[in-house]
XYZ file of C-alpha atoms in Angstrom:
295
model
C 6.865 5.999 9.088
C 3.475 4.266 8.586
C 0.958 5.866 6.840
C -1.157 4.817 10.195
C -1.292 2.266 12.708
C -4.347 0.475 14.096
C -7.955 0.279 12.612
C -8.166 1.753 9.478
C -12.005 1.877 8.365
C -13.064 0.180 4.727
C -15.589 2.847 4.608
C -19.268 2.015 2.984
C -20.489 4.038 0.402
C -24.185 5.683 1.546
C -26.764 5.805 -1.074
C -30.132 7.631 -1.345
C -33.159 5.415 -2.247
C -32.560 6.536 -6.109
C -28.912 5.055 -5.374
C -27.266 8.522 -5.856
C -24.331 8.949 -3.760
C -25.467 10.109 0.132
C -23.013 12.995 1.114
C -24.698 13.864 4.188
C -24.745 10.793 5.335
C -21.500 9.824 4.508
C -20.531 12.860 6.378
C -22.069 11.691 9.544
C -20.232 8.271 9.177
C -16.820 9.919 9.190
C -17.661 11.849 12.014
C -19.147 8.209 13.766
C -15.478 7.126 12.809
C -13.628 10.023 14.318
C -15.500 9.889 17.359
C -15.146 6.488 18.053
C -11.202 5.539 17.356
C -10.873 4.769 13.890
C -7.793 5.532 12.838
C -7.842 6.157 9.222
C -11.110 6.257 6.623
C -10.396 4.168 3.334
C -12.437 5.842 1.055
C -13.527 4.169 -2.375
C -12.670 0.840 -1.879
C -14.345 -2.717 -2.197
C -16.347 -2.053 0.925
C -17.407 1.501 -0.534
C -18.650 -0.060 -3.532
C -16.053 1.670 -5.902
C -16.614 -0.916 -8.676
C -20.260 0.475 -9.594
C -19.220 4.064 -8.861
C -18.737 6.348 -11.890
C -15.428 7.999 -12.336
C -17.070 11.544 -11.212
C -18.787 9.783 -8.153
C -15.447 8.048 -7.309
C -13.544 11.219 -7.353
C -16.364 13.531 -5.463
C -16.337 10.813 -2.546
C -12.635 11.324 -2.446
C -12.681 14.765 -2.371
C -15.488 15.069 -0.201
C -13.645 12.689 2.454
C -10.515 14.695 2.680
C -12.339 18.026 3.027
C -14.621 16.455 5.859
C -11.624 14.611 7.878
C -9.779 17.699 7.629
C -6.461 16.278 8.482
C -7.908 14.599 11.798
C -6.871 11.601 10.680
C -5.245 10.125 7.605
C -7.493 9.442 4.380
C -6.322 6.802 2.198
C -8.119 6.829 -1.098
C -9.039 3.567 -3.178
C -7.655 4.480 -6.841
C -6.834 1.084 -8.404
C -8.150 -0.046 -11.568
C -7.566 -3.083 -13.920
C -6.193 -0.378 -16.499
C -2.862 1.193 -15.450
C -4.065 4.525 -17.195
C -7.617 4.808 -15.328
C -5.409 4.195 -11.918
C -3.169 7.046 -12.877
C -5.882 9.078 -13.842
C -7.458 8.476 -10.430
C -4.446 8.686 -8.344
C -3.565 11.848 -9.564
C -6.618 13.505 -8.727
C -6.982 12.077 -5.587
C -3.545 13.482 -4.787
C -4.830 17.022 -6.061
C -7.609 16.907 -3.442
C -5.044 16.428 -0.809
C -5.461 12.529 0.147
C -2.828 11.161 2.402
C -2.214 7.833 0.699
C -3.721 5.395 -2.091
C -4.547 2.159 -1.505
C -4.280 0.272 -4.924
C -5.621 -3.171 -5.608
C -3.782 -5.706 -7.887
C -5.215 -5.676 -11.644
C -8.571 -7.835 -11.767
C -9.850 -9.889 -14.513
C -7.014 -9.501 -16.846
C -4.904 -10.147 -14.119
C -0.855 -9.722 -14.924
C 2.349 -11.735 -14.204
C 4.376 -10.672 -11.521
C 6.611 -8.590 -14.012
C 3.157 -7.073 -15.241
C 2.288 -6.161 -11.578
C 5.812 -4.669 -11.208
C 5.293 -2.394 -13.987
C 1.993 -1.409 -13.021
C 2.838 -0.626 -9.602
C 5.705 1.448 -10.448
C 3.575 3.684 -13.254
C 1.006 4.345 -10.804
C 3.541 5.093 -8.385
C 5.725 7.197 -10.338
C 2.819 9.547 -11.442
C 2.455 11.023 -7.761
C 4.479 11.566 -4.663
C 1.646 10.141 -2.247
C 2.423 7.141 -0.348
C 1.104 4.300 -1.746
C -0.279 0.517 0.022
C -0.692 -2.043 -2.278
C -3.862 -4.081 -2.106
C -3.580 -8.386 -2.328
C -7.021 -9.809 -2.707
C -6.491 -13.143 -4.909
C -9.949 -14.179 -3.971
C -11.513 -11.309 -5.672
C -8.987 -10.424 -8.491
C -7.460 -14.044 -9.426
C -4.136 -12.410 -9.179
C -1.690 -12.995 -6.305
C 1.376 -10.502 -5.550
C 3.893 -13.010 -4.412
C 6.216 -11.873 -1.021
C 9.081 -11.682 -3.611
C 7.117 -9.333 -5.923
C 5.596 -6.844 -3.044
C 8.975 -6.727 -1.192
C 11.086 -5.716 -4.649
C 8.516 -2.937 -5.499
C 9.142 -1.273 -1.559
C 12.845 -1.553 -2.033
C 12.514 -0.364 -5.563
C 10.249 2.476 -5.665
C 10.209 5.099 -2.959
C 6.790 5.844 -2.318
C 5.106 2.412 -2.545
C 5.384 1.695 1.576
C 2.581 -0.644 2.632
C 0.524 -3.633 1.771
C -2.927 -5.229 2.790
C -2.202 -8.182 2.334
C -5.711 -10.466 2.218
C -4.844 -13.672 0.685
C -6.071 -14.978 3.904
C -2.521 -17.186 3.650
C -0.450 -16.568 6.862
C 2.206 -18.592 5.540
C 2.385 -16.359 2.716
C 2.219 -12.926 4.783
C 5.033 -14.340 7.106
C 7.112 -14.797 3.946
C 6.465 -11.549 3.247
C 7.777 -9.701 6.088
C 10.938 -11.846 6.656
C 11.995 -10.752 2.851
C 11.237 -7.171 3.781
C 12.816 -6.998 6.593
C 11.229 -3.719 7.521
C 11.049 -1.994 4.087
C 7.173 -2.392 4.004
C 4.223 -1.691 6.417
C 1.460 -4.633 6.336
C -1.929 -4.360 7.017
C -4.239 -7.180 7.724
C -7.115 -7.535 4.960
C -8.723 -9.908 6.769
C -10.793 -9.250 10.000
C -10.296 -13.093 11.262
C -6.364 -13.027 11.121
C -6.020 -8.977 12.523
C -4.200 -10.671 15.350
C -2.204 -13.433 13.284
C -1.119 -10.299 10.664
C 0.062 -8.004 13.449
C 1.915 -11.245 15.059
C 4.432 -11.735 12.056
C 5.043 -7.661 11.969
C 1.889 -6.237 10.751
C 0.954 -2.390 11.928
C -2.758 -2.731 11.528
C -5.724 -3.619 9.602
C -8.023 -1.998 6.831
C -11.178 -3.678 8.219
C -14.949 -4.143 7.080
C -15.653 -4.827 11.070
C -14.672 -1.609 11.888
C -17.735 -0.458 9.786
C -20.022 -1.755 13.001
C -17.111 -2.112 15.448
C -14.862 0.932 15.387
C -13.898 1.054 18.982
C -13.546 -2.495 19.897
C -11.497 -2.716 16.122
C -9.163 0.020 17.316
C -8.453 -1.458 20.899
C -7.897 -4.880 19.556
C -5.060 -3.594 17.559
C -3.972 -1.082 20.464
C -3.735 -3.912 22.826
C -1.289 -5.852 20.914
C 0.972 -3.373 19.553
C 1.141 -1.850 23.424
C 2.133 -5.339 24.305
C -1.273 -7.021 25.588
C -1.199 -10.219 23.672
C -3.701 -11.837 26.000
C -6.102 -9.102 25.711
C -6.108 -8.382 21.625
C -6.341 -12.324 21.337
C -9.526 -12.573 23.678
C -11.028 -9.666 21.603
C -10.294 -11.091 18.237
C -12.018 -14.484 18.936
C -14.605 -12.509 20.572
C -15.338 -11.369 16.868
C -14.925 -14.096 14.930
C -19.026 -15.171 15.084
C -19.532 -11.417 13.977
C -16.912 -11.478 11.240
C -18.202 -15.031 9.873
C -21.536 -13.187 9.898
C -19.947 -9.898 7.907
C -18.770 -12.049 5.024
C -21.540 -14.931 5.186
C -22.635 -13.337 1.859
C -20.066 -11.337 -0.650
C -18.708 -8.410 0.819
C -20.603 -5.310 1.289
C -23.650 -6.988 0.912
C -23.669 -7.500 4.859
C -21.612 -5.046 6.443
C -24.086 -2.369 4.497
C -27.199 -4.424 5.512
C -25.709 -4.295 9.377
C -25.175 -0.820 9.270
C -28.875 -0.317 8.271
C -29.758 -2.488 11.078
C -28.077 -0.259 13.257
C -30.371 2.716 12.225
C -27.445 4.318 10.426
C -29.700 4.088 7.144
C -27.178 4.026 4.357
C -29.505 3.153 1.767
C -29.619 0.259 -0.712
C -26.544 -1.382 -2.799
C -26.087 -0.982 -6.141
C -26.550 -3.872 -8.921
C -25.020 -6.856 -9.140
C -25.320 -6.765 -5.555
C -28.467 -7.685 -4.404
C -30.364 -7.437 -1.038
C -29.379 -9.852 1.549
C -30.900 -13.407 1.832
C -33.408 -13.223 4.487
C -31.776 -16.887 6.556
C -28.479 -14.772 6.450
C -30.261 -11.369 8.208
C -30.923 -13.540 10.652
C -27.288 -15.095 11.093
C -26.192 -11.259 10.986
C -28.568 -9.865 13.622
C -28.126 -12.804 16.067
C -24.116 -12.242 15.837
C -24.570 -8.542 16.132
C -26.648 -9.194 19.460
C -24.165 -11.573 20.843
C -21.306 -9.105 20.151
C -23.118 -5.971 22.051
C -24.170 -4.155 18.782
C -27.766 -4.610 18.890
C -29.653 -4.717 21.827
């Protein structure tokens, strides 16, 4: 059974003006998502600026989120690292806090061979009992997990149960699901490919878009998964302008800007992320108005 189906939000991490974590605001965001149909919270992912959190902040965000959600929807903790031992440390701590699952990205910068990926994920999975969703995003990591590797891990490591597929290559996703024969749950890692991924056997999305359009992202998935393909396709196409705007600069610069534009006051970005270029703010604002988020 899938950790979740539908829309999982890759939630932003709100900061105070001094760039410390704003836990009160994080609590408000969590309640906002639960009230607006989000199916799962993914804390401390790329969109949550996990790469600039200290280990103490990272774990504090996971612990706070688990307690705040209080089992109302699944909480999946991002605990990946390009150091296997660090990923094991973060993962075992997240398990102690009561996370429902883990999101583990492929190693970045140092990368890995396919053999190295198998060893990396196997060691992490063997250190915990929680279900693990692997995260393949070669555009950020420089490391592409091949379909054969993902399927090998899912078939040979009992708690590796899913993959967030963000290669952008729908042919690769289709091949993965063909080889998997039902042994792995696939989530779209790209908001412009939610319906394409679902169409080849995916079960949901781990979404940036859901930060600003949680109901719509949930409803899009639900429509497809309940057989209303025409409605789901229409919703996907209607979201493309907004999705493009949310990625017109490196994530999470635009989405954090967008959430602030919605009046949620989630604070600044941490360096090396910089404020959004004014011309791109205009593009984002226009897309948000066209989508109905801003009046």
